[in-house]
Short mmCIF file of C-alpha atoms in Angstrom, two decimals:
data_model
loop_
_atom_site.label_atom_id
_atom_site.label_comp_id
_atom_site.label_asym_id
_atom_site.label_seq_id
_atom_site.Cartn_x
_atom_site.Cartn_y
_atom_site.Cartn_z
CA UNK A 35 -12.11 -9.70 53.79
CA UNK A 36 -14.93 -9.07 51.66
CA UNK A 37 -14.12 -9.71 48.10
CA UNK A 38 -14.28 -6.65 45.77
CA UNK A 39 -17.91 -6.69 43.29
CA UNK A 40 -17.21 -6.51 40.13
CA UNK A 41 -18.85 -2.89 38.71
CA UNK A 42 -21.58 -2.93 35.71
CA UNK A 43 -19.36 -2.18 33.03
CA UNK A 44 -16.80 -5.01 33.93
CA UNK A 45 -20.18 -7.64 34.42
CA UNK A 46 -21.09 -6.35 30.87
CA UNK A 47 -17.67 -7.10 28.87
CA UNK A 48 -17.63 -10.55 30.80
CA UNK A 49 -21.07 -11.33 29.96
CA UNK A 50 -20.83 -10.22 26.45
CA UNK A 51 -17.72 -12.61 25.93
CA UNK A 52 -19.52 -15.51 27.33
CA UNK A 53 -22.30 -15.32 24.50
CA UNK A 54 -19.85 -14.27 21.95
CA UNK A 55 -17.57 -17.23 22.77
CA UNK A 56 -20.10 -20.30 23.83
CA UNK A 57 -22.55 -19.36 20.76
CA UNK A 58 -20.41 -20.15 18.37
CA UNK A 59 -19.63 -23.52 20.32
CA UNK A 60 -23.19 -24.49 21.01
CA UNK A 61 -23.88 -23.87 17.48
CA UNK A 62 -20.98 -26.29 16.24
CA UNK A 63 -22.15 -28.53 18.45
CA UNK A 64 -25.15 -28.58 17.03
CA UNK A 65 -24.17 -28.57 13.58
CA UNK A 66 -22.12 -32.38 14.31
CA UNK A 67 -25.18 -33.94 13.65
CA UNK A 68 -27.10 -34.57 10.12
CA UNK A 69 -29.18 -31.55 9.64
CA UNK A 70 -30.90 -30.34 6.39
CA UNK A 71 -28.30 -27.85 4.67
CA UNK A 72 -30.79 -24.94 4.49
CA UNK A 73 -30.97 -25.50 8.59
CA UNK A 74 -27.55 -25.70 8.76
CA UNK A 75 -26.08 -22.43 6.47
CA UNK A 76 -28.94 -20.53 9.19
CA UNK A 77 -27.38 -21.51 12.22
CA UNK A 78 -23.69 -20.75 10.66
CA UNK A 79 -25.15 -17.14 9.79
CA UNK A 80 -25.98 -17.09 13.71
CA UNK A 81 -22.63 -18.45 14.80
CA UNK A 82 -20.99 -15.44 12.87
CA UNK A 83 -23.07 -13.05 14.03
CA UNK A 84 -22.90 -14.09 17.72
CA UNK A 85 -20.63 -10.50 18.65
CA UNK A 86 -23.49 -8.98 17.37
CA UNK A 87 -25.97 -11.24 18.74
CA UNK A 88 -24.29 -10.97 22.33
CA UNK A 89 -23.80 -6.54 21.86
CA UNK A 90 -27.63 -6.45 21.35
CA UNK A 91 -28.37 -8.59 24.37
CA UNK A 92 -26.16 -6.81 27.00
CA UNK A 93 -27.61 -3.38 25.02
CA UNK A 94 -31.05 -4.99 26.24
CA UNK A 95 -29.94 -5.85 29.37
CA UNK A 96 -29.17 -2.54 30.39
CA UNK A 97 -32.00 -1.26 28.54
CA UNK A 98 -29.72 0.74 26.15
CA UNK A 99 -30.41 -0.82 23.10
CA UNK A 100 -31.89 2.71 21.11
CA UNK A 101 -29.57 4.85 22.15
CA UNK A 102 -26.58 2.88 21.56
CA UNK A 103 -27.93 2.54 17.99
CA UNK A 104 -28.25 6.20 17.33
CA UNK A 105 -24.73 6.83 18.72
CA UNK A 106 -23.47 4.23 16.75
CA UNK A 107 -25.63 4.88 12.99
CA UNK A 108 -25.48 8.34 12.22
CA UNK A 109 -25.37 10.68 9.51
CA UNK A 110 -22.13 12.42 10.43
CA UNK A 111 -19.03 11.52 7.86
CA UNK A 112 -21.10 8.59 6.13
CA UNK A 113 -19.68 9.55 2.76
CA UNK A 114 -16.43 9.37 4.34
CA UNK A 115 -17.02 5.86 6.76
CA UNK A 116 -18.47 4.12 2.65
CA UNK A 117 -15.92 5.24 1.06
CA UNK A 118 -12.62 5.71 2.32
CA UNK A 119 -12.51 1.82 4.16
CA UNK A 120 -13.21 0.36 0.65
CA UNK A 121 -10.30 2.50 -0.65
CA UNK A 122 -8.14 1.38 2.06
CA UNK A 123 -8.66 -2.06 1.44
CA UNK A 124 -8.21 -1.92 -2.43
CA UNK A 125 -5.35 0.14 -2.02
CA UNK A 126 -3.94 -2.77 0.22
CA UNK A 127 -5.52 -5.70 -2.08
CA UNK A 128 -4.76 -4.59 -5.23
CA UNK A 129 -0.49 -3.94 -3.94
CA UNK A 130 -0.43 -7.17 -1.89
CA UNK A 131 -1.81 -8.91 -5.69
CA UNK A 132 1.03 -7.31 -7.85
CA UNK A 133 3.98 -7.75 -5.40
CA UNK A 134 3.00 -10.87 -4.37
CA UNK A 135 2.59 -11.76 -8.12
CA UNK A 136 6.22 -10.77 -8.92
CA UNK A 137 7.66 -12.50 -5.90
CA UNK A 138 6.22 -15.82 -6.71
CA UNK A 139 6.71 -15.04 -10.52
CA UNK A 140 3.50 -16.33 -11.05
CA UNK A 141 0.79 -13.57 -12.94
CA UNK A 142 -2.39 -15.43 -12.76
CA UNK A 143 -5.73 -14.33 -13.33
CA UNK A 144 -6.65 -10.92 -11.03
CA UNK A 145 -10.14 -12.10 -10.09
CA UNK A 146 -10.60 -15.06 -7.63
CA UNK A 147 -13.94 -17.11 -8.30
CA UNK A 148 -16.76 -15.92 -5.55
CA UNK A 149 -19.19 -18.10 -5.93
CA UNK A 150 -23.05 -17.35 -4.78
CA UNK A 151 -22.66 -18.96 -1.16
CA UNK A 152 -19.56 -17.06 -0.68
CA UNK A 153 -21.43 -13.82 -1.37
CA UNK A 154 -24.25 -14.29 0.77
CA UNK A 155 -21.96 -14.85 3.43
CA UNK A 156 -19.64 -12.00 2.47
CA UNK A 157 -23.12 -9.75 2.70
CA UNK A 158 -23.76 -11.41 5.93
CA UNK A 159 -20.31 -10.50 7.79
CA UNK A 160 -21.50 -6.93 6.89
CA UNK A 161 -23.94 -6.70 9.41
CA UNK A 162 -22.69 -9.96 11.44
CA UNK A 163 -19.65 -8.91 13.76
CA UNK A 164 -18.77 -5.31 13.67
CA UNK A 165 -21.91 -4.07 15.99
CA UNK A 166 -19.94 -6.23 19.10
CA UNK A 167 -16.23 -5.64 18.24
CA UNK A 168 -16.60 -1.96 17.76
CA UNK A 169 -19.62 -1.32 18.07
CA UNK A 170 -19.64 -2.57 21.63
CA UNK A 171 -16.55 -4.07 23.05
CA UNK A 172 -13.91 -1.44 22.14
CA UNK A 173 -15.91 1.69 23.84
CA UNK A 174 -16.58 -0.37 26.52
CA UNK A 175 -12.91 -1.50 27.60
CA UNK A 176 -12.53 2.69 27.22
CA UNK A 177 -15.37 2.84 29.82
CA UNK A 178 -12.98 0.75 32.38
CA UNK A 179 -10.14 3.33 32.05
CA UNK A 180 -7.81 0.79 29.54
CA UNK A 181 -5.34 2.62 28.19
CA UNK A 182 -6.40 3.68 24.63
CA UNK A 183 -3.35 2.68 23.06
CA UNK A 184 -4.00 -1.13 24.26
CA UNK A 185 -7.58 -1.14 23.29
CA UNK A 186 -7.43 -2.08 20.07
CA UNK A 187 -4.63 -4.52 20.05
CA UNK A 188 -6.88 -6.56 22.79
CA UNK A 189 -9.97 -6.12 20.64
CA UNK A 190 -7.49 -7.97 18.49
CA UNK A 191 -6.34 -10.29 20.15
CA UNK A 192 -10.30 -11.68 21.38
CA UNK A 193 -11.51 -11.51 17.99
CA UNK A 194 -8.87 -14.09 16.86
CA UNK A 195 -9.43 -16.13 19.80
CA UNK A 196 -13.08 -15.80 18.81
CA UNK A 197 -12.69 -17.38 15.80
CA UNK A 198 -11.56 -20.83 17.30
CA UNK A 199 -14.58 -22.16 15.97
CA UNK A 200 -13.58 -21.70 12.43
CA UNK A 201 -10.52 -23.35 13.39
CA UNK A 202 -12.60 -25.86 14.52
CA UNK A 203 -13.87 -26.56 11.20
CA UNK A 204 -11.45 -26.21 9.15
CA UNK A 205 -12.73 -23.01 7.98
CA UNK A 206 -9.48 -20.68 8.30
CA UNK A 207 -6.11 -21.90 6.67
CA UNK A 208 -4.31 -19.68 7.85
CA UNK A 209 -1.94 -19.85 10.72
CA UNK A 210 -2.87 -18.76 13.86
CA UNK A 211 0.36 -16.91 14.10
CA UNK A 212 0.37 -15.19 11.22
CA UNK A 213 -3.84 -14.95 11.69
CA UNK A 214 -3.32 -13.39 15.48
CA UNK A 215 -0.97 -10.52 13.84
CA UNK A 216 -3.03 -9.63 10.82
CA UNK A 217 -6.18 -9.33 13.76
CA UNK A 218 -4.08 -6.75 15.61
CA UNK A 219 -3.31 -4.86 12.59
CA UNK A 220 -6.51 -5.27 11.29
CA UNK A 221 -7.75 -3.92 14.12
CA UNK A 222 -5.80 -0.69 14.26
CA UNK A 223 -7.36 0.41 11.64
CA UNK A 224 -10.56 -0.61 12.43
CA UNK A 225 -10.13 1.71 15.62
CA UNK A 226 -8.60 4.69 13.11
CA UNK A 227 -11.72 4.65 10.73
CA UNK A 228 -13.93 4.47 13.99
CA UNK A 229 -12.52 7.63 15.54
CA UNK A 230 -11.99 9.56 12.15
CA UNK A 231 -16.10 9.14 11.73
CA UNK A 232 -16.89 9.91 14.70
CA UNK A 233 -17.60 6.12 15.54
CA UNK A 234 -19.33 5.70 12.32
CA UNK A 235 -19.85 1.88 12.70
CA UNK A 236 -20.86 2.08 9.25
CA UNK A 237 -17.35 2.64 8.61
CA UNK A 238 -16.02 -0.63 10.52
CA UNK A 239 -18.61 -3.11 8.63
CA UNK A 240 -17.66 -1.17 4.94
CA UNK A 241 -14.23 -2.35 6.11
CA UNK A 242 -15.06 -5.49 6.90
CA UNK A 243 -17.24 -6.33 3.90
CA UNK A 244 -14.71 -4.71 1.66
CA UNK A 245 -12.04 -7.29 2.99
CA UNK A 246 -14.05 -10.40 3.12
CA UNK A 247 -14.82 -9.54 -0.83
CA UNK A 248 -11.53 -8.42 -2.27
CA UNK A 249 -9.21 -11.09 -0.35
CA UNK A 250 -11.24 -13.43 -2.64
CA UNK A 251 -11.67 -11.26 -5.93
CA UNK A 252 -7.65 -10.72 -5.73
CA UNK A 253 -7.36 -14.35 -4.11
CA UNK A 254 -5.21 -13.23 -1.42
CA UNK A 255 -6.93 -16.18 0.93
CA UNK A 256 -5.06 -19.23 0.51
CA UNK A 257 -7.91 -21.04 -0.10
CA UNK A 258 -7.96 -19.15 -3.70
CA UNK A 259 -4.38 -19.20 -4.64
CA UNK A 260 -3.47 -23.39 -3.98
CA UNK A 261 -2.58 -22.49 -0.20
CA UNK A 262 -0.12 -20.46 -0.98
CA UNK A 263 0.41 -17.95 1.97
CA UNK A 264 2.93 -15.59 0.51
CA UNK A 265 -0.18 -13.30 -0.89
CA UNK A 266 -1.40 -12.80 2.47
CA UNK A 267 1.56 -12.51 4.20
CA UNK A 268 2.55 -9.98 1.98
CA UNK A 269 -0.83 -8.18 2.29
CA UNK A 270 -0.32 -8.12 6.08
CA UNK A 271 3.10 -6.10 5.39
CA UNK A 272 1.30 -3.84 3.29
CA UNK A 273 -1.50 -2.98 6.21
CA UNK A 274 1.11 -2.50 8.70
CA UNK A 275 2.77 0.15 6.09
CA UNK A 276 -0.56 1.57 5.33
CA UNK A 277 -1.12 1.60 9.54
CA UNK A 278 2.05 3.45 10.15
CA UNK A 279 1.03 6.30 7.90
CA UNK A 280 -2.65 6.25 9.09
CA UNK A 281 -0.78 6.91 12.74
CA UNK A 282 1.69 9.70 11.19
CA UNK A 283 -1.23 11.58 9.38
CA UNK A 284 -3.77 11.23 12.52
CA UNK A 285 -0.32 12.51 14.83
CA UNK A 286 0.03 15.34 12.59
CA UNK A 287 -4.15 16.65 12.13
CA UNK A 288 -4.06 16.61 16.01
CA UNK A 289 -0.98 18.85 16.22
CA UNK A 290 -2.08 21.06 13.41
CA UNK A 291 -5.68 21.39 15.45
CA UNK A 292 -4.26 21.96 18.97
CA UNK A 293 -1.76 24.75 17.43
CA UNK A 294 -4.92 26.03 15.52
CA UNK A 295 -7.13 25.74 18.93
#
């Protein structure tokens, strides 16, 4: 028997995580060796952009490239996708800071130092990852019939594995555990604030910026507080609260539009 051919959509996700994935590894590769730092902060701007990277070349491939652009930038809810994903995650940032604070009894300092490389790269993740996660790779999985309540947790899942290469280096010091959980969540939201702006994408990188920045300005990361994990433990509790109601008021609009349709 003949085996069955993969379709285009299913060739696209696989070739999409193949560049995503062996980027990033070609890159640290190439980053073992003694290289001139200016060379080397480039190519680590190109290993965390490779989603992106990858979403534009299977966009090119199939010779989609403008038209998945305009779906994806538009001027529909903007002031909504700027604004309401850096409230979330202040909302979150600012909570997980105070309890956190009063559980370890400690009341340091708010603001966490960001120092000028740390904000170029904060600017970077903007653009740098969001255009292949949801951008891209979330629609697409829709395309091949997934069930949409899975969709984002697997978006989750891949973009934790994607990050071995930060593990790699030494980059992340968080647990994968606890790192693999705060994805899924993470990315729950990210799926919310994508459907609520009529996928938006502006409103996934605001999110994502908005993060990166405040889980150093409230030194959540436990690279900022002496490794101490409790802040972003306690900050993942938070986003699963802040989830749950996210779900309950989305449940509830829907009803109250069906009974009004």
């Amino acid at each position: 028997m003949k085996k069955p051919k993969m379709n285009k959509p299913s060739k696209n996700v696989v070739l999409f995580i193949i560049i995503a994935f062996l980027l990033p590894l070609m890159i640290v590769a190439t980053q073992s060796r003694d290289l001139n730092n200016a060379i080397g902060f480039v190519l680590y701007g190109i290993q965390a952009a490779a989603p992106s990277i990858a979403a534009i070349v299977v966009f090119a491939a199939n010779k989609d490239l403008r038209v998945s652009f305009s779906r994806l930038f538009h001027k529909d809810y903007l002031t909504r996708a700027i604004f309401l994903p850096a409230v979330i995650v202040c909302v979150v940032m600012i909570a997980a800071k105070l309890l956190s604070s009063l559980i370890i009894g400690e009341h340091n300092s708010f603001f966490g130092a960001v120092s000028c490389k740390q904000w170029i790269i904060i600017l970077w993740a903007f653009v740098a990852e969001e255009l292949g996660w949801r951008g891209y790779l979330e629609p697409e999985l829709n395309k091949l019939g997934v069930n949409k309540q899975l969709i984002p947790g697997m978006v989750g899942l891949i973009w934790c594995l994607w990050h071995y290469h930060y593990f790699m280096q030494n980059n992340i010091e968080i647990p994968i555990a606890l790192f693999l959980i705060g994805c899924i969540i993470e990315s729950y939201i990210y799926s919310f604030l994508m459907r609520f702006t009529k996928n938006n994408l502006i409103s996934a990188m605001t999110f994502h910026f908005a993060y990166n920045l405040m889980i150093h300005v409230a030194a959540i990361n436990p690279s900022d507080n002496n490794g101490c994990l409790i802040p972003y433990v306690t900050m993942m509790i938070i986003e699963a609260v802040v989830l749950f109601v996210l779900i309950l008021w989305d449940v509830k609009r829907k009803n109250r539009q069906s009974l009004c349709g």
